[in-house]
PDB file of C-alpha atoms and ligand atoms in Angstrom:
ATOM      1  CA  MET A   1      -1.688-101.895  56.796  1.00 87.00           C
ATOM      2  CA  GLU A   2      -2.960-105.435  56.264  1.00 89.00           C
ATOM      3  CA  PRO A   3      -6.446-104.995  55.006  1.00 95.00           C
ATOM      4  CA  ARG A   4      -7.875-107.660  57.106  1.00 97.00           C
ATOM      5  CA  ILE A   5      -6.334-109.635  60.354  1.00 97.00           C
ATOM      6  CA  THR A   6      -7.962-112.866  61.931  1.00 98.00           C
ATOM      7  CA  LEU A   7      -7.134-113.177  65.478  1.00 98.00           C
ATOM      8  CA  TYR A   8      -8.107-116.601  66.826  1.00 98.00           C
ATOM      9  CA  ASP A   9     -12.043-116.891  65.738  1.00 96.00           C
ATOM     10  CA  LYS A  10     -12.206-113.098  64.899  1.00 98.00           C
ATOM     11  CA  THR A  11     -11.679-110.556  61.826  1.00 98.00           C
ATOM     12  CA  PHE A  12     -10.302-107.115  62.234  1.00 98.00           C
ATOM     13  CA  VAL A  13     -10.286-104.504  59.686  1.00 98.00           C
ATOM     14  CA  PRO A  14      -7.702-101.282  60.010  1.00 98.00           C
ATOM     15  CA  PHE A  15      -8.826 -98.590  61.936  1.00 98.00           C
ATOM     16  CA  ILE A  16      -5.716 -95.960  63.421  1.00 98.00           C
ATOM     17  CA  SER A  17      -2.511 -95.698  61.119  1.00 98.00           C
ATOM     18  CA  ALA A  18       0.990 -95.737  62.627  1.00 98.00           C
ATOM     19  CA  ARG A  19       1.295 -91.751  61.363  1.00 98.00           C
ATOM     20  CA  ARG A  20      -1.828 -91.142  62.988  1.00 98.00           C
ATOM     21  CA  LEU A  21      -0.591 -93.038  66.423  1.00 98.00           C
ATOM     22  CA  THR A  22       2.949 -90.995  66.093  1.00 98.00           C
ATOM     23  CA  GLU A  23       0.889 -87.422  65.461  1.00 98.00           C
ATOM     24  CA  ALA A  24      -1.628 -87.799  68.454  1.00 98.00           C
ATOM     25  CA  ILE A  25       1.670 -89.061  70.745  1.00 98.00           C
ATOM     26  CA  ASP A  26       3.409 -86.125  69.743  1.00 98.00           C
ATOM     27  CA  ARG A  27       0.617 -83.884  70.899  1.00 98.00           C
ATOM     28  CA  VAL A  28      -0.113 -85.402  74.030  1.00 98.00           C
ATOM     29  CA  ALA A  29       3.582 -85.271  74.505  1.00 98.00           C
ATOM     30  CA  GLU A  30       3.830 -81.484  74.300  1.00 98.00           C
ATOM     31  CA  LYS A  31       1.096 -81.003  76.492  1.00 98.00           C
ATOM     32  CA  ILE A  32       2.610 -83.232  79.097  1.00 98.00           C
ATOM     33  CA  ASN A  33       5.953 -81.534  78.675  1.00 98.00           C
ATOM     34  CA  ALA A  34       4.439 -77.865  78.784  1.00 98.00           C
ATOM     35  CA  ASP A  35       2.873 -78.958  82.018  1.00 98.00           C
ATOM     36  CA  PHE A  36       5.605 -80.484  83.586  1.00 98.00           C
ATOM     37  CA  ALA A  37       8.499 -78.139  82.457  1.00 95.00           C
ATOM     38  CA  ASP A  38       9.361 -76.643  85.559  1.00 93.00           C
ATOM     39  CA  ALA A  39       8.567 -79.281  88.004  1.00 94.00           C
ATOM     40  CA  ARG A  40      11.209 -79.170  90.846  1.00 95.00           C
ATOM     41  CA  ASP A  41      10.043 -82.881  92.007  1.00 97.00           C
ATOM     42  CA  VAL A  42      10.252 -86.244  89.903  1.00 97.00           C
ATOM     43  CA  PRO A  43       7.168 -87.243  88.857  1.00 98.00           C
ATOM     44  CA  VAL A  44       6.626 -91.192  88.566  1.00 97.00           C
ATOM     45  CA  LEU A  45       5.797 -92.294  85.300  1.00 98.00           C
ATOM     46  CA  LEU A  46       3.030 -95.155  85.843  1.00 97.00           C
ATOM     47  CA  CYS A  47       2.588 -97.499  83.261  1.00 97.00           C
ATOM     48  CA  ILE A  48      -0.156-100.072  83.701  1.00 95.00           C
ATOM     49  CA  LEU A  49       0.653-103.285  82.243  1.00 94.00           C
ATOM     50  CA  ASN A  50       0.405-104.837  79.906  1.00 94.00           C
ATOM     51  CA  GLY A  51      -1.572-103.072  77.431  1.00 96.00           C
ATOM     52  CA  SER A  52       0.316 -99.690  77.839  1.00 97.00           C
ATOM     53  CA  LEU A  53       3.649-101.288  77.329  1.00 98.00           C
ATOM     54  CA  VAL A  54       4.292 -99.922  73.639  1.00 98.00           C
ATOM     55  CA  PHE A  55       2.130 -96.916  74.683  1.00 98.00           C
ATOM     56  CA  THR A  56       4.471 -95.981  77.816  1.00 98.00           C
ATOM     57  CA  SER A  57       7.436 -96.630  75.433  1.00 98.00           C
ATOM     58  CA  GLU A  58       6.711 -94.430  72.711  1.00 98.00           C
ATOM     59  CA  LEU A  59       5.458 -91.575  75.222  1.00 98.00           C
ATOM     60  CA  MET A  60       8.407 -91.191  77.536  1.00 98.00           C
ATOM     61  CA  LYS A  61      10.721 -90.673  74.805  1.00 98.00           C
ATOM     62  CA  ARG A  62       9.336 -87.699  74.051  1.00 98.00           C
ATOM     63  CA  LEU A  63       9.118 -86.206  77.536  1.00 98.00           C
ATOM     64  CA  THR A  64      11.703 -84.168  78.545  1.00 98.00           C
ATOM     65  CA  PHE A  65      12.055 -83.836  82.160  1.00 98.00           C
ATOM     66  CA  PRO A  66      13.373 -85.635  84.597  1.00 97.00           C
ATOM     67  CA  LEU A  67      10.713 -88.533  85.532  1.00 97.00           C
ATOM     68  CA  GLU A  68      10.967 -92.285  86.953  1.00 96.00           C
ATOM     69  CA  LEU A  69       9.184 -95.005  85.296  1.00 96.00           C
ATOM     70  CA  ALA A  70       7.372 -97.499  87.179  1.00 95.00           C
ATOM     71  CA  CYS A  71       5.020-100.486  86.115  1.00 94.00           C
ATOM     72  CA  THR A  72       2.213-101.964  87.762  1.00 93.00           C
ATOM     73  CA  ARG A  73      -0.601-104.547  86.566  1.00 91.00           C
ATOM     74  CA  LEU A  74      -4.438-104.420  86.642  1.00 84.00           C
ATOM     75  CA  SER A  75      -7.121-106.518  84.224  1.00 72.00           C
ATOM     76  CA  SER A  76     -10.836-106.303  83.832  1.00 71.00           C
ATOM     77  CA  TYR A  77     -10.955-107.799  80.563  1.00 60.00           C
ATOM     78  CA  VAL A  78     -12.169-111.359  79.647  1.00 59.00           C
ATOM     79  CA  GLY A  79     -12.255-111.398  75.748  1.00 66.00           C
ATOM     80  CA  THR A  80     -13.670-108.709  74.046  1.00 70.00           C
ATOM     81  CA  SER A  81     -15.549-106.936  77.181  1.00 71.00           C
ATOM     82  CA  SER A  82     -15.233-105.655  80.505  1.00 72.00           C
ATOM     83  CA  THR A  83     -15.776-108.221  83.735  1.00 70.00           C
ATOM     84  CA  GLY A  84     -16.262-104.929  86.063  1.00 72.00           C
ATOM     85  CA  GLN A  85     -14.277-106.623  88.338  1.00 78.00           C
ATOM     86  CA  VAL A  86     -10.751-104.742  88.524  1.00 79.00           C
ATOM     87  CA  ARG A  87      -8.166-107.462  89.542  1.00 76.00           C
ATOM     88  CA  GLN A  88      -4.640-106.072  90.810  1.00 75.00           C
ATOM     89  CA  THR A  89      -1.941-108.598  89.410  1.00 71.00           C
ATOM     90  CA  LEU A  90       1.159-106.930  90.286  1.00 72.00           C
ATOM     91  CA  THR A  91       1.715-104.795  93.098  1.00 80.00           C
ATOM     92  CA  LEU A  92       2.025-100.727  93.083  1.00 86.00           C
ATOM     93  CA  PRO A  93       5.841 -99.883  93.254  1.00 84.00           C
ATOM     94  CA  GLU A  94       7.036 -98.749  97.129  1.00 85.00           C
ATOM     95  CA  HIS A  95       8.234 -94.751  97.376  1.00 88.00           C
ATOM     96  CA  LEU A  96       4.705 -93.133  96.174  1.00 95.00           C
ATOM     97  CA  GLU A  97       3.854 -91.133  98.846  1.00 96.00           C
ATOM     98  CA  GLY A  98       4.271 -87.830  98.251  1.00 97.00           C
ATOM     99  CA  ARG A  99       4.883 -87.686  94.783  1.00 97.00           C
ATOM    100  CA  ARG A 100       2.690 -86.772  91.611  1.00 98.00           C
ATOM    101  CA  VAL A 101       1.803 -89.743  89.672  1.00 98.00           C
ATOM    102  CA  ILE A 102       0.861 -89.913  86.020  1.00 98.00           C
ATOM    103  CA  VAL A 103      -0.679 -92.941  85.357  1.00 98.00           C
ATOM    104  CA  VAL A 104      -0.471 -94.018  81.662  1.00 98.00           C
ATOM    105  CA  GLU A 105      -3.069 -96.195  80.409  1.00 98.00           C
ATOM    106  CA  ASP A 106      -3.596 -97.455  76.782  1.00 98.00           C
ATOM    107  CA  ILE A 107      -7.812 -97.233  76.916  1.00 98.00           C
ATOM    108  CA  VAL A 108     -10.266 -95.729  78.978  1.00 97.00           C
ATOM    109  CA  ASP A 109     -13.626 -97.789  78.187  1.00 95.00           C
ATOM    110  CA  THR A 110     -15.914 -97.527  81.458  1.00 93.00           C
ATOM    111  CA  GLY A 111     -13.364 -96.124  83.232  1.00 94.00           C
ATOM    112  CA  ASN A 112     -13.545 -99.164  86.350  1.00 91.00           C
ATOM    113  CA  THR A 113      -9.562 -99.483  86.238  1.00 91.00           C
ATOM    114  CA  ILE A 114      -8.350 -95.749  86.546  1.00 94.00           C
ATOM    115  CA  SER A 115     -11.436 -95.767  89.245  1.00 93.00           C
ATOM    116  CA  ALA A 116      -9.693 -98.348  91.264  1.00 90.00           C
ATOM    117  CA  LEU A 117      -6.334 -97.261  90.889  1.00 93.00           C
ATOM    118  CA  SER A 118      -7.039 -93.850  91.465  1.00 94.00           C
ATOM    119  CA  GLY A 119      -8.231 -95.535  94.763  1.00 93.00           C
ATOM    120  CA  MET A 120      -5.354 -97.276  96.057  1.00 91.00           C
ATOM    121  CA  LEU A 121      -2.983 -94.239  94.598  1.00 95.00           C
ATOM    122  CA  GLN A 122      -5.061 -92.076  97.152  1.00 95.00           C
ATOM    123  CA  GLU A 123      -4.390 -94.738  99.889  1.00 93.00           C
ATOM    124  CA  ARG A 124      -0.809 -94.429  99.376  1.00 94.00           C
ATOM    125  CA  LYS A 125      -0.636 -90.630  99.711  1.00 96.00           C
ATOM    126  CA  VAL A 126       0.555 -89.547  96.267  1.00 97.00           C
ATOM    127  CA  ALA A 127       0.623 -85.665  96.235  1.00 98.00           C
ATOM    128  CA  GLU A 128      -1.243 -85.692  92.754  1.00 97.00           C
ATOM    129  CA  VAL A 129      -2.667 -88.388  90.187  1.00 98.00           C
ATOM    130  CA  ARG A 130      -3.321 -87.204  86.611  1.00 98.00           C
ATOM    131  CA  ILE A 131      -4.217 -89.935  84.130  1.00 98.00           C
ATOM    132  CA  CYS A 132      -2.645 -90.125  80.253  1.00 98.00           C
ATOM    133  CA  THR A 133      -4.270 -92.614  77.664  1.00 98.00           C
ATOM    134  CA  LEU A 134      -3.966 -93.260  74.250  1.00 98.00           C
ATOM    135  CA  LEU A 135      -7.232 -93.791  73.932  1.00 98.00           C
ATOM    136  CA  LEU A 136     -10.556 -92.926  75.344  1.00 98.00           C
ATOM    137  CA  LYS A 137     -14.036 -94.458  74.803  1.00 98.00           C
ATOM    138  CA  PRO A 138     -16.554 -91.370  75.615  1.00 98.00           C
ATOM    139  CA  GLU A 139     -19.410 -93.213  74.938  1.00 97.00           C
ATOM    140  CA  ALA A 140     -18.613 -95.770  77.759  1.00 97.00           C
ATOM    141  CA  TYR A 141     -16.850 -93.646  80.485  1.00 97.00           C
ATOM    142  CA  HIS A 142     -19.071 -92.404  82.904  1.00 95.00           C
ATOM    143  CA  LYS A 143     -16.753 -91.505  85.800  1.00 95.00           C
ATOM    144  CA  GLU A 144     -16.024 -88.523  87.433  1.00 95.00           C
ATOM    145  CA  ILE A 145     -12.473 -88.701  87.573  1.00 96.00           C
ATOM    146  CA  PRO A 146     -10.888 -85.736  84.880  1.00 96.00           C
ATOM    147  CA  LEU A 147      -9.240 -87.283  82.225  1.00 98.00           C
ATOM    148  CA  ASP A 148      -5.864 -84.909  82.091  1.00 98.00           C
ATOM    149  CA  TYR A 149      -4.594 -86.102  78.848  1.00 98.00           C
ATOM    150  CA  VAL A 150      -6.625 -88.288  75.917  1.00 98.00           C
ATOM    151  CA  ALA A 151      -4.505 -88.558  72.730  1.00 98.00           C
ATOM    152  CA  LEU A 152      -7.266 -89.924  70.815  1.00 98.00           C
ATOM    153  CA  GLU A 153     -11.204 -90.212  71.097  1.00 98.00           C
ATOM    154  CA  ILE A 154     -12.953 -93.411  69.404  1.00 98.00           C
ATOM    155  CA  PRO A 155     -16.494 -94.915  68.877  1.00 98.00           C
ATOM    156  CA  ASN A 156     -17.770 -98.133  71.317  1.00 97.00           C
ATOM    157  CA  ARG A 157     -16.080-100.397  69.284  1.00 97.00           C
ATOM    158  CA  PHE A 158     -13.496-103.424  69.945  1.00 97.00           C
ATOM    159  CA  ILE A 159      -9.805-102.549  68.975  1.00 98.00           C
ATOM    160  CA  VAL A 160      -6.222-104.502  68.978  1.00 98.00           C
ATOM    161  CA  GLY A 161      -2.679-103.427  68.310  1.00 98.00           C
ATOM    162  CA  PHE A 162      -0.480-101.259  69.680  1.00 98.00           C
ATOM    163  CA  GLY A 163      -0.323-102.838  73.065  1.00 98.00           C
ATOM    164  CA  LEU A 164      -3.949-103.774  73.105  1.00 98.00           C
ATOM    165  CA  ASP A 165      -5.202-107.481  73.054  1.00 96.00           C
ATOM    166  CA  TYR A 166      -7.776-109.947  72.076  1.00 96.00           C
ATOM    167  CA  ASP A 167      -7.261-112.650  74.941  1.00 93.00           C
ATOM    168  CA  GLN A 168      -4.025-111.715  74.933  1.00 94.00           C
ATOM    169  CA  ILE A 169      -2.743-111.663  71.199  1.00 97.00           C
ATOM    170  CA  GLY A 170      -2.674-108.834  68.835  1.00 98.00           C
ATOM    171  CA  ARG A 171      -0.980-106.562  71.093  1.00 98.00           C
ATOM    172  CA  ASN A 172       2.270-106.461  69.017  1.00 98.00           C
ATOM    173  CA  LEU A 173       0.555-105.079  65.501  1.00 98.00           C
ATOM    174  CA  PRO A 174       2.212-102.063  65.209  1.00 98.00           C
ATOM    175  CA  GLU A 175      -1.251-100.220  64.349  1.00 98.00           C
ATOM    176  CA  ILE A 176      -4.501-100.210  65.511  1.00 98.00           C
ATOM    177  CA  TYR A 177      -7.792-102.603  63.783  1.00 98.00           C
ATOM    178  CA  VAL A 178     -11.035-103.059  64.550  1.00 98.00           C
ATOM    179  CA  LEU A 179     -13.660-105.715  65.102  1.00 98.00           C
ATOM    180  CA  GLU A 180     -14.857-106.075  61.795  1.00 97.00           C
ATOM    181  CA  ASN A 181     -18.834-105.384  61.972  1.00 89.00           C
ATOM    182  CA  SER A 182     -18.452-104.153  65.686  1.00 85.00           C
TER     183      SER A 182
HETATM  184  P1  IMP B 201     -11.980-100.091  81.716  1.00 73.40           P
HETATM  185  O1  IMP B 201     -11.827-100.402  82.793  1.00 73.40           O
HETATM  186  O2  IMP B 201     -13.744-100.969  81.605  1.00 73.40           O
HETATM  187  O3  IMP B 201     -11.934 -98.428  81.717  1.00 73.40           O
HETATM  188  O4  IMP B 201     -11.310-101.036  80.708  1.00 73.40           O
HETATM  189  C1  IMP B 201      -9.839-100.368  80.791  1.00 73.40           C
HETATM  190  C2  IMP B 201      -8.969-101.908  79.870  1.00 73.40           C
HETATM  191  O5  IMP B 201      -9.973-102.784  79.219  1.00 73.40           O
HETATM  192  C3  IMP B 201      -7.787-101.315  79.403  1.00 73.40           C
HETATM  193  O6  IMP B 201      -6.915-100.815  80.014  1.00 73.40           O
HETATM  194  C4  IMP B 201      -7.613-102.480  78.224  1.00 73.40           C
HETATM  195  O7  IMP B 201      -6.543-103.126  78.876  1.00 73.40           O
HETATM  196  C5  IMP B 201      -9.058-102.871  77.902  1.00 73.40           C
HETATM  197  N1  IMP B 201      -9.957-102.267  77.103  1.00 73.40           N
HETATM  198  C6  IMP B 201     -10.958-101.586  76.644  1.00 73.40           C
HETATM  199  N2  IMP B 201     -11.342-101.430  75.746  1.00 73.40           N
HETATM  200  C7  IMP B 201     -10.657-102.234  74.943  1.00 73.40           C
HETATM  201  C8  IMP B 201     -10.515-102.930  73.358  1.00 73.40           C
HETATM  202  O8  IMP B 201     -11.314-102.274  72.407  1.00 73.40           O
HETATM  203  N3  IMP B 201      -9.276-103.176  73.133  1.00 73.40           N
HETATM  204  C9  IMP B 201      -8.529-104.125  74.266  1.00 73.40           C
HETATM  205  N4  IMP B 201      -8.529-103.985  75.356  1.00 73.40           N
HETATM  206  C10 IMP B 201      -9.743-102.929  75.601  1.00 73.40           C
HETATM  207 MG1   MG B 202      -4.807-101.948  79.933  1.00 73.40          MG
END
């Protein structure tokens, strides 16, 4: 990994290597496969753009049961902090009624995004919602919604890479970097 990376006005240092990411994704995929191995339905894997694009593509390659991929887009972040307001900028796919949905998030921070999304999915009368997230900031998360699959827990610091951005840049970094001195 690069010893430091500059994105606009901020400096980031190495935090999670590609190897740790791969191992964590392997583990979480194994759990999901165990839970869905005997599924008679075709669950929907719902990628929350843009952040979870990279995680979703890595995760879905490891899932061994028939599934349907769908995408939606929600955003709550401006710069390095959550605004608390979740905007849906790409509508949910049709045909969700009665389906089991596995939501794939890059990171759960305050939980505003998944809680807003869970509400939208209940309105669509889905059969079940499970949440799968690559990262969780437990110190920031105070919602009741259970997180079914968490690949890695991290402290409450601002990170970029592997799909996560700082003002829309840094998503293409293959590893995760953390804001220096945060
Ligand atoms: P929440 O709604 O506060 O849980 O925030 C979730 C969303 O905020 C995630 O899907 C990310 O897009 C973004 N986010 C939260 N923490 C970070 C971070 O450390 N770096 C980059 N984006 C983040
Ligand atoms: Mg996101």
